[in-house]
XYZ file of N, CA and C in Angstrom:
534
model
N 1.270 -0.834 -0.197
C 0.171 0.169 -0.268
C 0.869 0.973 0.105
N 0.444 2.221 -0.975
C 1.550 3.558 -1.192
C 0.596 4.038 -0.028
N 2.084 4.933 0.668
C 2.094 5.894 1.438
C 0.630 7.131 1.666
N 0.102 6.877 0.640
C -0.832 8.177 0.719
C -2.270 7.696 0.828
N -2.147 6.286 0.264
C -3.654 5.299 0.886
C -3.399 4.692 2.597
N -2.169 5.366 2.667
C -1.446 4.977 3.968
C -2.248 6.017 5.352
N -1.837 7.052 4.660
C -2.014 9.097 5.261
C -3.828 9.149 4.553
N -4.704 8.659 4.045
C -5.491 8.681 4.047
C -6.273 7.618 2.955
N -6.379 6.741 4.483
C -6.928 5.461 3.326
C -8.583 5.569 3.005
N -9.218 6.649 3.187
C -11.210 6.591 2.846
C -11.077 7.835 1.636
N -9.434 8.429 1.305
C -9.585 9.886 0.933
C -9.150 10.811 1.495
N -9.315 12.138 1.040
C -9.279 13.249 2.028
C -10.538 13.761 1.973
N -10.722 14.566 3.087
C -12.215 15.531 3.068
C -12.911 16.130 1.825
N -13.900 16.113 1.921
C -14.130 16.836 0.478
C -15.645 17.636 1.155
N -15.526 19.003 0.845
C -16.389 19.765 1.830
C -17.438 19.757 0.312
N -18.655 19.970 0.453
C -19.820 19.736 -0.034
C -20.985 21.854 0.579
N -21.424 21.944 -0.389
C -21.574 23.360 0.062
C -23.225 23.111 0.742
N -23.842 21.991 0.307
C -24.715 21.573 1.622
C -24.975 20.403 2.039
N -25.497 19.428 2.510
C -25.977 18.454 3.179
C -27.004 17.839 3.256
N -27.741 16.798 3.344
C -28.917 16.694 3.480
C -29.280 16.544 4.368
N -31.063 15.875 5.300
C -30.679 15.619 6.222
C -30.327 14.256 6.570
N -30.665 13.575 6.173
C -30.416 11.660 5.567
C -28.413 12.256 5.777
N -27.740 13.174 4.994
C -27.498 12.674 5.446
C -25.745 13.508 7.179
N -26.843 13.701 7.397
C -26.630 14.512 8.779
C -26.716 13.459 9.049
N -27.592 13.085 9.357
C -28.056 11.484 10.624
C -27.284 10.546 10.698
N -26.834 9.932 9.089
C -25.435 9.147 9.075
C -24.611 9.759 9.333
N -23.933 11.058 9.639
C -22.566 10.769 9.854
C -23.106 11.269 11.355
N -24.111 11.730 12.090
C -23.729 11.932 13.421
C -23.899 10.188 13.735
N -24.872 9.120 13.105
C -24.663 7.691 13.595
C -22.868 7.753 13.680
N -22.236 7.545 12.104
C -21.065 7.454 11.989
C -20.288 7.672 13.792
N -20.294 9.633 14.044
C -19.706 9.887 15.206
C -20.247 9.030 16.395
N -21.334 8.613 16.611
C -21.908 8.287 18.019
C -20.783 6.669 18.059
N -20.699 5.790 16.512
C -19.944 4.670 16.267
C -18.759 4.798 16.467
N -18.106 5.958 16.878
C -16.532 5.784 16.860
C -16.124 5.333 18.135
N -16.386 5.428 19.524
C -16.040 4.540 21.089
C -16.530 3.373 20.473
N -17.029 2.872 20.512
C -17.989 1.241 20.376
C -16.327 0.384 19.550
N -16.705 1.439 18.346
C -15.490 0.308 17.292
C -14.138 0.522 17.876
N -13.225 1.505 18.112
C -11.842 1.906 18.846
C -12.235 0.841 19.839
N -13.378 0.773 20.952
C -12.828 -0.413 22.132
C -12.916 -1.794 21.630
N -13.881 -2.115 20.639
C -13.359 -3.456 19.919
C -12.698 -4.159 19.015
N -11.983 -2.995 18.155
C -11.117 -3.262 17.477
C -9.259 -2.953 18.165
N -9.081 -1.869 19.043
C -7.965 -1.668 19.808
C -7.915 -1.848 21.066
N -9.108 -2.059 22.335
C -9.283 -1.722 23.306
C -9.068 -2.615 24.211
N -8.148 -3.346 24.012
C -7.576 -5.046 24.477
C -6.422 -5.127 23.354
N -5.467 -4.515 22.491
C -4.055 -4.540 22.631
C -3.425 -4.382 23.487
N -1.755 -4.890 23.419
C -0.817 -5.404 24.525
C -0.523 -3.726 24.051
N 0.650 -3.898 24.663
C 1.538 -2.052 24.426
C 2.229 -2.043 23.291
N 2.250 -3.060 22.849
C 3.565 -3.391 21.593
C 2.691 -2.866 20.922
N 1.267 -3.618 20.718
C 0.316 -2.661 19.956
C 0.040 -1.286 19.914
N 0.247 -0.949 20.818
C -0.466 0.880 21.025
C 0.842 1.580 20.364
N 1.777 0.914 20.457
C 2.701 1.647 20.446
C 3.539 1.318 18.527
N 2.933 0.577 18.083
C 3.506 0.493 16.519
C 2.465 1.351 16.187
N 3.428 2.287 15.235
C 2.982 2.999 14.185
C 1.421 2.668 13.242
N 1.128 3.748 12.842
C -0.169 3.290 11.721
C 0.338 3.356 10.396
N 1.650 3.964 10.336
C 2.672 4.079 8.714
C 3.497 4.311 9.119
N 4.869 4.418 8.546
C 5.692 4.989 8.227
C 6.629 6.474 8.634
N 6.597 6.969 9.566
C 6.294 8.437 9.919
C 5.577 8.760 10.515
N 3.920 8.000 10.889
C 3.192 8.268 10.949
C 2.954 7.935 12.918
N 2.040 8.325 13.493
C 2.062 8.314 14.850
C 1.233 6.917 15.558
N 1.529 6.441 16.380
C 1.424 5.145 16.742
C -0.435 4.908 17.213
N -0.770 3.782 17.260
C -1.979 3.552 17.922
C -2.496 4.415 19.129
N -1.662 4.487 20.215
C -1.877 5.243 21.676
C -1.687 7.034 20.953
N -0.838 7.517 20.419
C -1.112 8.460 19.783
C -2.317 8.952 19.127
N -2.960 7.698 18.017
C -3.908 7.863 17.453
C -5.396 8.930 18.063
N -5.137 7.287 19.079
C -6.596 7.329 20.200
C -6.701 8.196 21.203
N -5.262 9.154 21.753
C -5.668 10.468 22.925
C -5.552 11.324 21.525
N -5.208 11.651 20.446
C -5.156 12.198 19.543
C -6.906 13.003 18.880
N -7.761 11.845 18.817
C -8.708 11.630 18.275
C -9.690 11.976 19.496
N -9.081 11.676 20.644
C -10.103 12.281 22.360
C -9.806 13.626 22.199
N -8.230 14.772 21.907
C -8.005 15.740 22.589
C -8.907 16.536 20.963
N -8.756 16.390 19.710
C -9.855 16.928 18.468
C -10.792 16.943 18.447
N -11.881 15.769 19.171
C -13.800 15.677 19.505
C -13.550 15.819 20.972
N -12.988 16.452 21.639
C -13.401 17.494 23.023
C -13.295 19.510 22.142
N -12.635 18.962 21.366
C -12.253 20.577 21.264
C -13.262 20.779 19.885
N -13.986 20.113 19.110
C -15.085 20.023 17.947
C -16.250 20.269 19.185
N -16.451 19.560 20.759
C -17.580 19.719 21.491
C -17.830 20.530 21.329
N -16.770 21.284 21.993
C -16.442 23.062 22.821
C -16.969 23.609 21.276
N -16.226 23.519 19.865
C -16.584 24.583 19.235
C -17.888 24.188 18.723
N -18.630 23.300 18.661
C -20.353 23.070 18.259
C -21.240 24.358 19.975
N -20.405 23.816 21.130
C -21.637 24.539 22.062
C -21.688 26.122 21.519
N -19.814 26.243 22.006
C -19.638 28.175 20.911
C -20.297 28.153 19.726
N -19.912 27.793 18.440
C -21.504 28.152 17.637
C -22.438 27.985 17.542
N -23.317 27.533 18.705
C -24.432 27.462 19.142
C -24.680 29.059 20.180
N -23.542 29.491 20.778
C -23.889 30.294 21.800
C -23.599 31.713 21.922
N -22.795 31.592 20.186
C -22.285 32.976 19.781
C -22.415 33.025 18.209
N -21.752 34.327 18.323
C -22.103 34.597 16.814
C -20.970 34.899 15.849
N -20.945 33.273 14.958
C -19.895 32.867 14.637
C -18.150 33.365 15.133
N -18.684 32.692 16.487
C -17.507 32.717 17.385
C -15.759 32.409 16.071
N -14.528 33.157 16.912
C -13.222 32.386 16.402
C -12.901 31.347 17.569
N -12.518 30.083 16.277
C -12.025 29.270 17.574
C -10.741 29.981 18.035
N -10.131 29.031 19.059
C -8.902 28.801 18.788
C -8.241 27.541 18.768
N -7.266 27.525 17.819
C -6.795 26.572 16.910
C -5.401 26.079 17.739
N -5.210 24.639 17.424
C -3.819 24.085 18.247
C -3.150 23.266 17.370
N -1.728 22.887 17.506
C -1.456 22.102 17.037
C -1.605 20.514 17.475
N -1.630 20.395 16.731
C -2.379 18.536 16.893
C -0.923 18.090 16.989
N -0.045 17.673 16.187
C 1.214 17.439 15.734
C 2.206 17.081 17.410
N 2.739 18.657 17.890
C 2.581 18.965 18.722
C 1.862 18.552 20.039
N 0.879 18.558 20.200
C -0.367 17.897 21.260
C -0.042 16.541 21.676
N 0.084 15.328 20.316
C 0.604 13.902 20.263
C 1.494 13.664 20.714
N 2.909 15.030 20.797
C 3.950 14.090 21.257
C 4.343 14.904 23.007
N 2.700 15.283 23.391
C 3.477 15.330 25.005
C 3.381 14.657 25.503
N 4.046 13.926 26.860
C 4.321 12.672 27.324
C 2.918 11.901 27.657
N 1.837 13.112 27.837
C 0.830 12.568 27.820
C 0.248 11.294 26.712
N 0.437 11.821 25.159
C -0.370 11.638 24.136
C 0.900 10.493 23.662
N 2.288 10.239 24.240
C 3.347 9.316 23.763
C 3.117 8.273 25.119
N 2.491 8.198 26.238
C 2.368 6.754 27.236
C 1.013 6.644 27.937
N 0.248 7.837 27.965
C -1.029 7.592 29.195
C -1.716 6.186 28.654
N -1.789 5.599 29.342
C -3.351 4.704 28.903
C -4.216 5.115 28.183
N -4.202 4.101 26.651
C -5.490 4.617 26.486
C -6.793 4.213 26.505
N -6.974 3.564 27.613
C -8.361 4.122 28.363
C -8.401 4.859 28.767
N -8.100 5.977 28.968
C -8.044 7.077 29.596
C -8.718 8.280 28.766
N -8.479 7.837 27.242
C -9.083 8.635 26.213
C -10.071 7.798 25.711
N -10.232 6.908 25.927
C -11.556 5.981 25.235
C -12.670 5.772 26.007
N -12.633 6.518 27.055
C -13.606 6.909 28.219
C -14.616 8.029 27.997
N -12.517 8.830 27.887
C -12.715 10.348 27.313
C -14.369 10.633 26.135
N -13.199 9.959 25.182
C -14.459 10.125 23.800
C -15.964 9.362 23.774
N -16.002 8.097 25.151
C -17.321 7.524 24.944
C -17.846 8.434 25.893
N -17.497 9.027 26.874
C -19.029 9.510 27.205
C -18.588 11.842 27.143
N -18.034 12.374 26.711
C -17.971 13.089 24.870
C -19.043 13.263 24.054
N -18.890 12.177 23.194
C -19.422 11.753 22.360
C -21.227 11.357 22.962
N -21.127 10.653 24.184
C -22.907 10.814 24.735
C -23.417 11.702 24.205
N -22.875 13.215 25.065
C -22.832 14.812 25.151
C -22.721 14.627 23.945
N -21.929 15.208 22.978
C -21.749 15.540 21.722
C -22.917 14.990 21.225
N -23.143 13.869 20.863
C -24.197 13.181 19.481
C -25.371 13.622 20.459
N -25.766 13.610 21.709
C -27.322 14.248 22.170
C -26.961 15.875 21.439
N -26.311 16.414 21.506
C -26.853 17.782 21.351
C -26.546 17.994 19.629
N -25.841 17.630 19.010
C -25.706 16.888 17.841
C -27.640 16.680 16.785
N -27.502 15.764 17.558
C -28.947 14.962 17.534
C -30.741 16.276 17.798
N -30.461 17.201 18.308
C -31.197 18.108 18.706
C -31.261 19.182 17.794
N -30.262 19.040 17.134
C -29.906 20.892 16.066
C -30.974 20.334 14.576
N -31.378 21.482 14.434
C -32.731 21.494 13.642
C -32.044 21.950 12.053
N -32.351 22.541 11.069
C -31.974 22.757 10.121
C -30.953 23.941 10.289
N -31.609 24.715 11.173
C -31.705 26.293 10.854
C -30.083 26.071 12.162
N -30.377 25.429 13.231
C -29.036 25.507 14.017
C -28.266 25.387 13.288
N -27.888 24.130 12.624
C -27.228 23.360 12.422
C -25.905 24.247 10.719
N -26.577 25.211 10.889
C -26.227 26.864 9.584
C -25.070 27.315 10.619
N -25.476 27.808 11.874
C -24.568 28.279 12.839
C -22.506 27.914 11.999
N -22.122 29.331 12.620
C -20.433 29.448 12.566
C -19.384 29.436 13.173
N -18.948 28.922 13.394
C -17.447 29.115 14.303
C -17.102 29.413 12.834
N -16.053 30.453 13.381
C -14.682 31.018 12.244
C -13.463 31.109 12.563
N -13.033 29.740 11.732
C -11.702 28.950 12.145
C -10.780 30.270 11.822
N -9.632 30.142 12.014
C -8.542 31.437 11.785
C -7.523 30.551 10.712
N -7.496 29.514 10.682
C -6.295 29.161 9.986
C -6.503 29.140 8.450
N -8.153 28.859 8.418
C -8.757 28.192 6.407
C -9.471 29.719 6.049
N -9.380 30.651 7.360
C -10.238 32.401 7.156
C -11.269 32.082 6.517
N -12.328 31.228 6.624
C -13.976 31.316 6.767
C -14.412 30.967 7.817
N -15.736 30.860 7.937
C -16.669 30.126 8.805
C -16.841 28.524 8.080
N -17.513 27.543 9.469
C -17.596 26.920 9.380
C -19.091 26.676 9.766
N -19.689 26.179 8.603
C -20.872 25.974 9.442
C -21.574 24.601 10.687
N -22.191 24.276 11.441
C -22.407 22.483 11.966
C -21.984 22.269 11.262
N -23.237 22.060 10.111
C -23.767 20.571 9.503
C -22.140 20.409 8.650
N -20.936 20.817 8.451
C -19.828 20.948 7.443
C -18.924 20.119 9.093
N -18.907 20.589 9.942
C -18.377 20.011 11.025
C -18.719 18.986 11.971
N -20.014 18.845 11.490
C -20.744 17.125 11.644
C -20.459 16.627 10.067
N -19.631 16.418 9.050
C -19.365 15.566 8.199
C -17.413 15.765 8.445
N -17.682 17.086 8.745
C -15.860 16.391 8.496
C -14.810 15.689 10.146
N -16.246 15.835 11.146
C -15.903 15.285 12.402
C -16.136 13.197 12.112
N -17.651 13.357 10.843
C -17.832 11.394 10.959
C -16.466 11.066 9.718
N -16.377 12.141 8.701
C -15.005 11.799 8.256
C -13.058 11.577 8.993
N -13.726 12.643 9.883
C -12.417 12.514 10.429
C -11.767 11.619 11.452
N -13.670 10.754 12.441
C -13.900 9.742 12.983
C -12.863 8.513 11.910
N -13.929 7.768 11.113
C -13.646 7.181 10.126
C -11.887 6.963 9.114
N -11.626 8.255 9.214
C -10.587 8.409 8.582
C -9.313 7.363 9.692
N -9.221 7.787 11.194
C -8.498 7.512 12.053
C -8.864 5.811 12.449
N -9.854 5.404 12.215
C -10.325 4.119 12.800
C -10.084 3.810 11.460
N -10.058 3.734 10.513
C -9.656 3.110 9.335
C -8.029 3.410 9.176
N -7.547 4.217 9.749
C -5.553 3.676 10.131
C -5.724 2.440 11.114
N -6.202 2.932 12.051
C -5.764 1.357 12.846
C -6.595 0.064 12.802
N -7.342 0.254 12.241
C -7.999 -1.190 11.207
C -7.167 -2.143 10.038
N -6.559 -0.808 9.263
C -5.788 -1.586 8.098
C -4.645 -1.729 8.634
N -4.063 -1.000 9.634
C -2.746 -1.619 9.868
C -2.603 -2.680 10.963
N -3.947 -3.586 11.312
C -4.338 -4.178 12.067
C -4.747 -5.637 11.457
N -4.944 -5.035 10.250
C -5.251 -6.567 8.864
C -3.491 -6.610 8.206
N -2.600 -5.385 7.751
C -1.160 -6.172 7.912
C -0.684 -6.748 8.421
N -0.920 -6.127 9.175
C 0.093 -7.040 10.783
C -0.824 -8.435 10.742
N -1.933 -8.420 10.291
C -2.603 -10.147 10.800
C -2.922 -10.159 12.004
N -2.472 -8.905 12.875
C -3.760 -8.695 14.428
C -5.490 -8.996 13.979
N -6.021 -9.352 13.193
C -7.050 -9.623 13.140
C -7.588 -10.449 11.798
């Protein structure tokens, strides 16, 4: 498998101008299912497997799991900001630097799996309650220099969920762990 396919196992995220109600429901279901999928795939992996990079030059499975928790906690907060403020400017963070912090490199993955489990319960409850008008609310991302609708964010984090899950799954398939 070439490096591009290892890096983007489901392809790069492609933004759409609009999302249907059916697409939004499907995206929320993908987000909802992620913690269970990670638990079922990697929840009982031993240290050697957790410390294996998903590709050459990539993060370890441990770093991926901690990254997903970091990212989705930020997304949950961004959702709440967009719903309570008028196009708030969000605070970007250096994902690579966060992944290199000691807890990202060595903390037990169960900590982040539990964070994901409970953040996702709250986040999915909130996302599922939104009507189309609320999903059109925005936050401003200073890196992309554009507003992001909550519909787009939901689509992006469904992609993000499956993107990183497939990193772990494809690694497990290549290594014969599953």
